[in-house]
CSV table of C-alpha atoms and ligand atoms in Angstrom, one decimal:
chain,number,residue,atom,x,y,z
A,1,MET,CA,-23.2,21.1,-25.0
A,2,ASP,CA,-20.8,22.8,-22.7
A,3,THR,CA,-19.8,21.9,-19.2
A,4,ILE,CA,-22.2,23.1,-16.6
A,5,THR,CA,-20.8,23.7,-13.2
A,6,LYS,CA,-23.5,24.4,-10.7
A,7,GLU,CA,-23.2,24.5,-6.9
A,8,ALA,CA,-25.9,22.4,-5.3
A,9,GLN,CA,-28.5,24.7,-3.9
A,10,LYS,CA,-28.2,25.0,-0.2
A,11,THR,CA,-31.6,24.3,1.2
A,12,ASN,CA,-33.0,23.1,4.5
A,13,LEU,CA,-35.2,20.7,2.7
A,14,ASP,CA,-33.1,17.6,2.4
A,15,THR,CA,-35.6,15.0,1.3
A,16,PHE,CA,-33.3,12.1,2.1
A,17,PRO,CA,-30.9,12.9,5.0
A,18,ILE,CA,-27.7,10.9,4.9
A,19,ASN,CA,-25.0,11.5,7.5
A,20,GLY,CA,-22.2,10.1,5.3
A,21,THR,CA,-20.6,6.9,3.9
A,22,ASP,CA,-20.9,4.2,6.5
A,23,TYR,CA,-18.7,1.6,4.9
A,24,ILE,CA,-17.8,0.1,1.5
A,25,GLU,CA,-17.9,-3.6,1.1
A,26,PHE,CA,-16.0,-5.6,-1.5
A,27,TYR,CA,-16.8,-9.2,-2.5
A,28,VAL,CA,-13.5,-10.8,-3.1
A,29,GLY,CA,-12.1,-14.3,-3.9
A,30,ASN,CA,-9.7,-14.4,-0.9
A,31,ALA,CA,-10.5,-11.9,1.9
A,32,LYS,CA,-7.7,-13.1,4.1
A,33,GLN,CA,-5.1,-12.1,1.5
A,34,ALA,CA,-7.0,-8.9,0.4
A,35,ALA,CA,-7.1,-7.8,4.0
A,36,LEU,CA,-3.3,-8.1,4.2
A,37,TYR,CA,-2.9,-6.1,1.0
A,38,TYR,CA,-5.0,-3.2,2.4
A,39,GLN,CA,-3.0,-3.2,5.6
A,40,ALA,CA,0.5,-3.6,4.1
A,41,ALA,CA,0.0,-1.5,0.9
A,42,PHE,CA,-2.6,1.1,1.9
A,43,GLY,CA,-2.0,1.4,5.6
A,44,PHE,CA,-5.4,0.3,6.8
A,45,GLU,CA,-5.9,-1.1,10.4
A,46,LEU,CA,-7.8,-4.3,10.8
A,47,ILE,CA,-10.5,-3.6,13.4
A,48,ALA,CA,-13.1,-6.4,13.2
A,49,TYR,CA,-13.7,-9.9,11.9
A,50,ARG,CA,-16.6,-12.2,11.3
A,51,GLY,CA,-16.4,-15.8,10.3
A,52,PRO,CA,-16.7,-19.4,11.5
A,53,GLU,CA,-14.7,-18.6,14.6
A,54,THR,CA,-17.4,-16.1,15.6
A,55,GLY,CA,-20.3,-18.3,14.7
A,56,TYR,CA,-20.8,-17.2,11.1
A,57,ARG,CA,-20.5,-20.4,9.0
A,58,ASP,CA,-20.7,-19.5,5.3
A,59,ALA,CA,-18.5,-16.4,4.7
A,60,VAL,CA,-15.8,-14.3,6.3
A,61,SER,CA,-15.5,-10.6,6.5
A,62,TYR,CA,-12.6,-8.4,7.5
A,63,VAL,CA,-13.2,-4.8,8.5
A,64,LEU,CA,-10.4,-2.3,7.9
A,65,GLN,CA,-10.2,1.4,8.9
A,66,GLN,CA,-8.1,4.4,8.2
A,67,GLY,CA,-9.3,7.9,9.1
A,68,LYS,CA,-13.0,7.9,8.5
A,69,ILE,CA,-12.7,5.3,5.7
A,70,ARG,CA,-14.1,1.8,6.5
A,71,PHE,CA,-13.8,-1.1,4.1
A,72,VAL,CA,-15.3,-4.5,4.5
A,73,LEU,CA,-13.7,-7.4,2.6
A,74,SER,CA,-15.9,-10.5,2.3
A,75,ALA,CA,-15.4,-13.9,0.8
A,76,ALA,CA,-17.5,-17.1,0.5
A,77,LEU,CA,-16.6,-20.4,2.1
A,78,GLN,CA,-18.8,-22.5,-0.1
A,79,PRO,CA,-19.2,-22.4,-3.9
A,80,ASP,CA,-23.0,-22.0,-3.8
A,81,HIS,CA,-22.8,-18.8,-1.7
A,82,GLU,CA,-24.0,-15.6,-3.2
A,83,ILE,CA,-20.5,-14.0,-2.8
A,84,ALA,CA,-19.0,-16.9,-4.7
A,85,ARG,CA,-21.5,-16.4,-7.6
A,86,HIS,CA,-20.8,-12.6,-7.5
A,87,VAL,CA,-17.0,-13.1,-7.7
A,88,ALA,CA,-17.3,-15.7,-10.4
A,89,LEU,CA,-19.2,-13.2,-12.6
A,90,HIS,CA,-17.6,-9.8,-11.7
A,91,GLY,CA,-14.2,-10.7,-10.2
A,92,ASP,CA,-13.3,-8.8,-7.0
A,93,GLY,CA,-15.4,-5.6,-6.8
A,94,VAL,CA,-17.6,-3.3,-4.8
A,95,LYS,CA,-20.9,-4.8,-3.7
A,96,VAL,CA,-22.1,-2.3,-1.1
A,97,LEU,CA,-21.9,1.4,-0.8
A,98,ALA,CA,-23.4,1.7,2.7
A,99,LEU,CA,-25.1,5.0,3.7
A,100,TRP,CA,-25.3,6.1,7.3
A,101,VAL,CA,-28.8,7.3,8.2
A,102,ASP,CA,-30.6,8.2,11.5
A,103,ASP,CA,-33.6,6.0,10.7
A,104,ALA,CA,-33.1,3.0,8.4
A,105,ARG,CA,-36.7,1.9,8.3
A,106,ASP,CA,-37.9,5.4,7.4
A,107,ALA,CA,-35.2,5.9,4.8
A,108,TYR,CA,-36.1,2.5,3.2
A,109,ALA,CA,-39.8,3.3,3.3
A,110,LYS,CA,-39.2,6.6,1.6
A,111,ALA,CA,-36.8,5.2,-1.0
A,112,THR,CA,-39.1,2.3,-2.0
A,113,ALA,CA,-42.2,4.5,-2.1
A,114,ARG,CA,-40.3,6.8,-4.5
A,115,GLY,CA,-39.5,3.8,-6.8
A,116,ALA,CA,-36.2,2.3,-5.5
A,117,GLU,CA,-36.0,-1.4,-5.9
A,118,SER,CA,-35.6,-3.3,-2.6
A,119,ALA,CA,-32.4,-5.3,-2.0
A,120,PHE,CA,-33.6,-6.5,1.4
A,121,GLU,CA,-36.2,-5.3,3.9
A,122,PRO,CA,-35.2,-3.6,7.2
A,123,TYR,CA,-34.0,-5.9,10.0
A,124,GLU,CA,-32.4,-5.5,13.4
A,125,ILE,CA,-29.2,-7.1,14.6
A,126,SER,CA,-28.2,-7.0,18.3
A,127,ASP,CA,-25.5,-8.0,20.6
A,128,ASP,CA,-24.2,-6.8,24.0
A,129,ASP,CA,-23.1,-3.5,22.4
A,130,GLY,CA,-26.6,-2.6,21.2
A,131,THR,CA,-28.7,-2.8,18.1
A,132,ILE,CA,-28.2,-1.8,14.5
A,133,VAL,CA,-31.0,-1.5,11.9
A,134,VAL,CA,-30.1,-2.2,8.2
A,135,ALA,CA,-32.1,-2.2,5.0
A,136,GLY,CA,-31.0,-2.3,1.3
A,137,ILE,CA,-31.9,-0.7,-2.0
A,138,LYS,CA,-30.5,-1.5,-5.4
A,139,THR,CA,-28.5,0.8,-7.5
A,140,TYR,CA,-26.6,0.3,-10.8
A,141,GLY,CA,-25.5,-3.2,-11.8
A,142,GLU,CA,-25.6,-5.5,-8.8
A,143,THR,CA,-24.4,-2.7,-6.4
A,144,VAL,CA,-26.5,-2.1,-3.3
A,145,HIS,CA,-26.9,0.8,-0.9
A,146,THR,CA,-27.2,-0.6,2.5
A,147,LEU,CA,-28.9,1.9,4.8
A,148,VAL,CA,-27.3,1.7,8.3
A,149,GLU,CA,-28.8,3.1,11.5
A,150,ARG,CA,-26.3,2.8,14.3
A,151,LYS,CA,-27.5,5.3,16.9
A,152,ASP,CA,-28.2,2.5,19.4
A,153,TYR,CA,-24.9,0.7,18.8
A,154,HIS,CA,-21.6,1.2,20.6
A,155,GLY,CA,-19.5,-1.7,19.4
A,156,VAL,CA,-16.6,-1.6,17.0
A,157,PHE,CA,-18.6,-2.3,13.8
A,158,MET,CA,-21.7,-4.4,13.8
A,159,PRO,CA,-23.3,-7.1,15.9
A,160,GLY,CA,-21.7,-10.5,14.9
A,161,PHE,CA,-18.3,-9.0,14.4
A,162,THR,CA,-15.5,-9.3,17.0
A,163,ALA,CA,-13.0,-6.6,17.5
A,164,CYS,CA,-9.5,-7.5,16.5
A,165,SER,CA,-6.3,-5.8,15.4
A,166,SER,CA,-3.6,-6.1,12.8
A,167,MET,CA,-1.1,-8.9,13.3
A,168,ARG,CA,1.7,-6.7,12.1
A,169,LYS,CA,2.4,-3.1,12.8
A,170,VAL,CA,0.5,-1.0,10.3
A,171,THR,CA,1.7,2.5,9.2
A,172,PRO,CA,-1.2,4.7,8.1
A,173,VAL,CA,-0.5,6.6,5.0
A,174,GLY,CA,-2.7,9.6,5.8
A,175,LEU,CA,-6.0,8.6,4.1
A,176,LYS,CA,-8.8,10.6,5.7
A,177,TYR,CA,-12.2,10.0,4.1
A,178,VAL,CA,-14.0,9.0,0.9
A,179,ASP,CA,-14.1,12.1,-1.4
A,180,HIS,CA,-16.2,10.5,-4.1
A,181,CYS,CA,-17.1,7.2,-5.5
A,182,VAL,CA,-17.6,6.7,-9.3
A,183,GLY,CA,-19.9,4.3,-11.1
A,184,ASN,CA,-19.5,3.1,-14.6
A,185,VAL,CA,-22.9,2.3,-16.3
A,186,GLU,CA,-23.9,1.1,-19.7
A,187,LEU,CA,-24.5,3.4,-22.7
A,188,GLY,CA,-27.7,5.3,-22.1
A,189,GLY,CA,-27.6,4.5,-18.4
A,190,MET,CA,-26.1,7.7,-17.0
A,191,ASN,CA,-29.3,9.8,-17.1
A,192,LYS,CA,-31.3,7.0,-15.7
A,193,TRP,CA,-29.1,6.7,-12.6
A,194,VAL,CA,-28.7,10.5,-12.2
A,195,LYS,CA,-32.5,10.6,-12.1
A,196,PHE,CA,-32.5,7.8,-9.5
A,197,TYR,CA,-30.2,9.7,-7.2
A,198,GLN,CA,-32.1,13.0,-7.8
A,199,GLU,CA,-35.7,11.7,-7.5
A,200,ILE,CA,-35.3,8.9,-4.9
A,201,LEU,CA,-32.3,10.0,-2.8
A,202,GLY,CA,-32.7,13.7,-3.1
A,203,PHE,CA,-29.3,14.3,-4.6
A,204,LYS,CA,-28.5,17.4,-6.7
A,205,LEU,CA,-26.7,17.5,-10.0
A,206,LEU,CA,-23.4,19.2,-9.5
A,207,ILE,CA,-21.5,18.9,-12.8
A,208,THR,CA,-22.0,17.6,-16.3
A,209,PHE,CA,-19.1,16.6,-18.5
A,210,ASP,CA,-19.8,15.7,-22.1
A,211,ASP,CA,-17.7,13.9,-24.6
A,212,LYS,CA,-16.0,17.1,-25.7
A,213,ASP,CA,-14.6,17.5,-22.1
A,214,ILE,CA,-13.6,13.9,-21.8
A,215,SER,CA,-12.1,12.6,-24.9
A,216,THR,CA,-8.7,11.8,-26.5
A,217,LYS,CA,-7.9,11.0,-30.1
A,218,TYR,CA,-9.4,7.5,-29.5
A,219,THR,CA,-11.8,7.3,-26.7
A,220,ALA,CA,-14.6,9.3,-25.1
A,221,LEU,CA,-17.0,9.2,-22.1
A,222,MET,CA,-19.6,11.3,-20.5
A,223,SER,CA,-20.1,11.9,-16.8
A,224,LYS,CA,-22.5,13.6,-14.4
A,225,VAL,CA,-21.7,14.2,-10.7
A,226,VAL,CA,-24.5,14.1,-8.1
A,227,SER,CA,-24.2,15.0,-4.5
A,228,ASN,CA,-26.4,14.4,-1.4
A,229,GLY,CA,-28.1,17.1,0.7
A,230,ASN,CA,-25.2,17.7,3.1
A,231,GLY,CA,-22.6,17.4,0.2
A,232,TYR,CA,-20.6,14.7,2.0
A,233,ILE,CA,-21.4,12.1,-0.6
A,234,LYS,CA,-20.5,12.6,-4.3
A,235,PHE,CA,-21.3,10.0,-6.9
A,236,PRO,CA,-20.0,10.7,-10.5
A,237,ILE,CA,-21.7,8.4,-13.0
A,238,ASN,CA,-19.9,7.6,-16.3
A,239,GLU,CA,-21.1,6.2,-19.5
A,240,PRO,CA,-19.2,5.4,-22.6
A,241,ALA,CA,-19.4,7.7,-25.6
A,242,GLN,CA,-18.6,7.0,-29.3
A,243,GLY,CA,-14.9,7.2,-30.0
A,244,LEU,CA,-12.5,5.7,-32.6
A,245,LYS,CA,-11.5,2.9,-30.3
A,246,LYS,CA,-12.9,1.2,-27.2
A,247,SER,CA,-13.3,3.5,-24.2
A,248,GLN,CA,-12.0,2.6,-20.8
A,249,ILE,CA,-15.7,2.5,-19.7
A,250,GLU,CA,-16.4,-0.2,-22.2
A,251,GLU,CA,-13.3,-2.1,-21.2
A,252,TYR,CA,-14.6,-2.0,-17.6
A,253,LEU,CA,-18.1,-3.2,-18.6
A,254,ASP,CA,-16.5,-6.0,-20.6
A,255,PHE,CA,-14.6,-7.2,-17.6
A,256,TYR,CA,-17.0,-6.5,-14.8
A,257,LYS,CA,-19.9,-7.9,-16.8
A,258,SER,CA,-22.3,-5.1,-15.6
A,259,ALA,CA,-22.3,-1.6,-14.3
A,260,GLY,CA,-20.4,-1.2,-11.1
A,261,VAL,CA,-18.0,1.0,-9.1
A,262,GLN,CA,-15.0,2.2,-11.1
A,263,HIS,CA,-13.0,4.1,-8.6
A,264,ILE,CA,-13.0,5.3,-5.1
A,265,ALA,CA,-11.3,8.7,-4.4
A,266,VAL,CA,-9.8,9.0,-1.0
A,267,ALA,CA,-8.6,12.3,0.5
A,268,THR,CA,-5.3,13.1,2.2
A,269,ASP,CA,-4.0,16.3,3.7
A,270,ASN,CA,-0.5,15.7,2.3
A,271,ILE,CA,-0.5,13.9,-1.0
A,272,ILE,CA,3.3,14.0,-1.3
A,273,GLU,CA,3.8,12.0,1.9
A,274,THR,CA,0.9,9.7,1.2
A,275,VAL,CA,2.0,8.8,-2.3
A,276,ASP,CA,5.6,8.4,-1.3
A,277,GLN,CA,4.5,5.8,1.3
A,278,LEU,CA,2.1,4.1,-1.1
A,279,ARG,CA,4.8,3.8,-3.7
A,280,ASN,CA,7.2,2.4,-1.1
A,281,ASN,CA,4.5,-0.1,-0.1
A,282,GLY,CA,4.2,-1.3,-3.7
A,283,VAL,CA,1.1,0.4,-4.9
A,284,ASP,CA,1.2,0.8,-8.7
A,285,PHE,CA,0.1,4.2,-10.2
A,286,LEU,CA,-0.7,5.3,-13.8
A,287,TYR,CA,2.3,6.8,-15.5
A,288,VAL,CA,2.1,10.4,-16.8
A,289,PRO,CA,4.9,11.5,-19.1
A,290,ASP,CA,7.4,14.1,-17.9
A,291,ASN,CA,6.2,16.6,-20.5
A,292,TYR,CA,3.0,17.0,-18.5
A,293,TYR,CA,5.0,19.0,-16.0
A,294,GLU,CA,6.7,21.3,-18.6
A,295,ASP,CA,3.8,23.7,-18.9
A,296,VAL,CA,1.4,22.7,-16.0
A,297,LEU,CA,2.2,25.7,-13.9
A,298,ASP,CA,1.2,28.0,-16.9
A,299,ARG,CA,-2.2,26.3,-16.7
A,300,VAL,CA,-2.7,26.1,-12.9
A,301,GLY,CA,-0.6,29.1,-11.6
A,302,HIS,CA,1.1,29.1,-8.2
A,303,ILE,CA,1.1,26.0,-6.0
A,304,ASP,CA,2.6,25.6,-2.5
A,305,GLU,CA,4.3,22.3,-3.4
A,306,ASP,CA,7.6,21.7,-5.1
A,307,LEU,CA,6.9,20.8,-8.7
A,308,GLU,CA,9.9,18.4,-8.6
A,309,ASP,CA,8.2,16.3,-5.9
A,310,LEU,CA,5.0,16.2,-7.9
A,311,LYS,CA,6.9,15.2,-11.0
A,312,ARG,CA,8.9,12.5,-9.2
A,313,LEU,CA,5.7,11.0,-7.8
A,314,ASN,CA,3.6,11.6,-11.0
A,315,ILE,CA,1.0,13.6,-9.1
A,316,LEU,CA,-1.4,15.7,-11.3
A,317,ILE,CA,-2.5,19.3,-10.7
A,318,ASP,CA,-5.7,21.1,-11.6
A,319,ARG,CA,-7.3,24.4,-10.7
A,320,ASP,CA,-10.9,25.7,-10.6
A,321,GLU,CA,-12.4,29.0,-9.4
A,322,ASP,CA,-12.2,28.0,-5.8
A,323,GLY,CA,-8.6,26.8,-5.6
A,324,TYR,CA,-6.5,23.8,-6.8
A,325,LEU,CA,-6.3,20.1,-6.3
A,326,LEU,CA,-3.6,17.4,-6.5
A,327,GLN,CA,-4.6,13.9,-7.6
A,328,ILE,CA,-3.2,10.6,-8.8
A,329,PHE,CA,-4.7,7.3,-9.9
A,330,THR,CA,-3.6,3.8,-9.1
A,331,LYS,CA,-3.7,1.0,-11.6
A,332,PRO,CA,-6.5,-1.5,-11.1
A,333,VAL,CA,-6.1,-3.3,-7.7
A,334,GLN,CA,-7.3,-6.7,-8.8
A,335,ASP,CA,-6.6,-8.9,-11.8
A,336,ARG,CA,-9.4,-7.6,-13.9
A,337,PRO,CA,-9.1,-4.0,-15.2
A,338,THR,CA,-12.0,-2.8,-13.0
A,339,VAL,CA,-11.7,-1.0,-9.6
A,340,PHE,CA,-8.9,1.5,-9.0
A,341,TYR,CA,-8.2,4.3,-6.5
A,342,GLU,CA,-7.7,8.0,-6.8
A,343,ILE,CA,-5.7,9.8,-4.1
A,344,ILE,CA,-6.8,13.4,-3.9
A,345,GLN,CA,-5.7,16.5,-1.9
A,346,ARG,CA,-8.1,19.5,-2.2
A,347,LYS,CA,-6.6,22.9,-1.7
A,348,GLY,CA,-9.8,24.9,-2.2
A,349,ALA,CA,-10.9,23.2,-5.4
A,350,ARG,CA,-14.2,21.5,-5.4
A,351,SER,CA,-14.1,20.0,-8.9
A,352,PHE,CA,-12.7,16.7,-10.2
A,353,GLY,CA,-9.6,17.5,-12.2
A,354,LYS,CA,-11.1,18.3,-15.6
A,355,GLY,CA,-7.8,19.8,-16.8
A,356,ASN,CA,-6.2,16.4,-16.2
A,357,PHE,CA,-8.7,14.3,-18.1
A,358,LYS,CA,-6.7,14.2,-21.3
A,359,ALA,CA,-3.4,13.2,-19.6
A,360,LEU,CA,-5.2,10.7,-17.5
A,361,PHE,CA,-7.1,9.0,-20.3
A,362,GLU,CA,-4.0,8.8,-22.4
A,363,ALA,CA,-2.3,7.1,-19.5
A,364,ILE,CA,-5.2,4.7,-19.3
A,365,GLU,CA,-5.1,4.1,-23.0
A,366,ARG,CA,-1.4,3.1,-22.8
A,367,GLU,CA,-2.4,0.5,-20.2
A,368,GLN,CA,-5.4,-0.7,-22.4
A,369,GLU,CA,-3.0,-1.0,-25.3
A,370,LEU,CA,-0.7,-3.3,-23.2
A,371,ARG,CA,-3.8,-5.4,-22.4
A,372,GLY,CA,-4.9,-5.5,-26.0
A,373,THR,CA,-8.3,-4.0,-25.2
A,374,LEU,CA,-8.0,-0.6,-26.8
B,1,FE2,FE1,-12.3,10.8,-9.4
């Protein structure tokens, strides 16, 4: 099977309107330290907090923001708390991909009527700044889509959280919004979850990559990308394919212990400045050998940037029929080889860097080899 690239049909009939990503919540072992990492290394501002000091006894949550990206880092204060169980099993990872909707009750009713499994029923939370309605549906692994209705809320994040700010001066690194968010699922699970997004949440299939597109000498995977009605949300779904050695998807599943979020791609308008700052802040990126740059311009043609800058920072380049893109991948950001980040700058291109898959997967294999998991 060959790669199919198909633009989602533009239609007025969006059967599940979503305005965009509301927030991404991580369950972590130590939210206080993780919050400092995201401020110091990734340039996020601390904007809100909930914990015992605000009347919430069992867990703490730190809310961080940069551009339109909002992360929530939550940790348990007692061993029998759900977050503690989740972290013991999965390590630090993404629990919630929250979707911003106009009517959370209606969205929940539609999703469950179409077969979505409920995570929790709709409920209201209020404070002096107004009211929020939330509901939850389950997706792959233990990941949840919280549906957030915030049209009657004017506070900084949600009722129960108090506004706060970073203790130290934070320098933003230019991250603007979540470009896409990738899930790794078990062998055979990709089509099931693509169908879930298509039939329940009204997403369209954008692109299919098979194991001929995404393979090296040793490892392979398959991937399909789905996108919501307005195109703001893109979810690639990966599953492992048969290779000579263990694929990076299998390694992820072995360590995360279930399907889950593999990487979050965040967009910047100036990847050279962003990556320069991230490297200075101590963020670790995958290494791509210098020979990648020897013939890359033959493949991608003219680019506005100085190739020496891209080479120095190890930024990858790819082109499709609409333009080109620049991208780079961090190493995992927690102890287990699970969640990592992609930094992406789109200069017209709407695809995902297919031309870089080989270089990227070889870079991941070098890391797997060091971990003894290839
Ligand atoms: Fe990506």
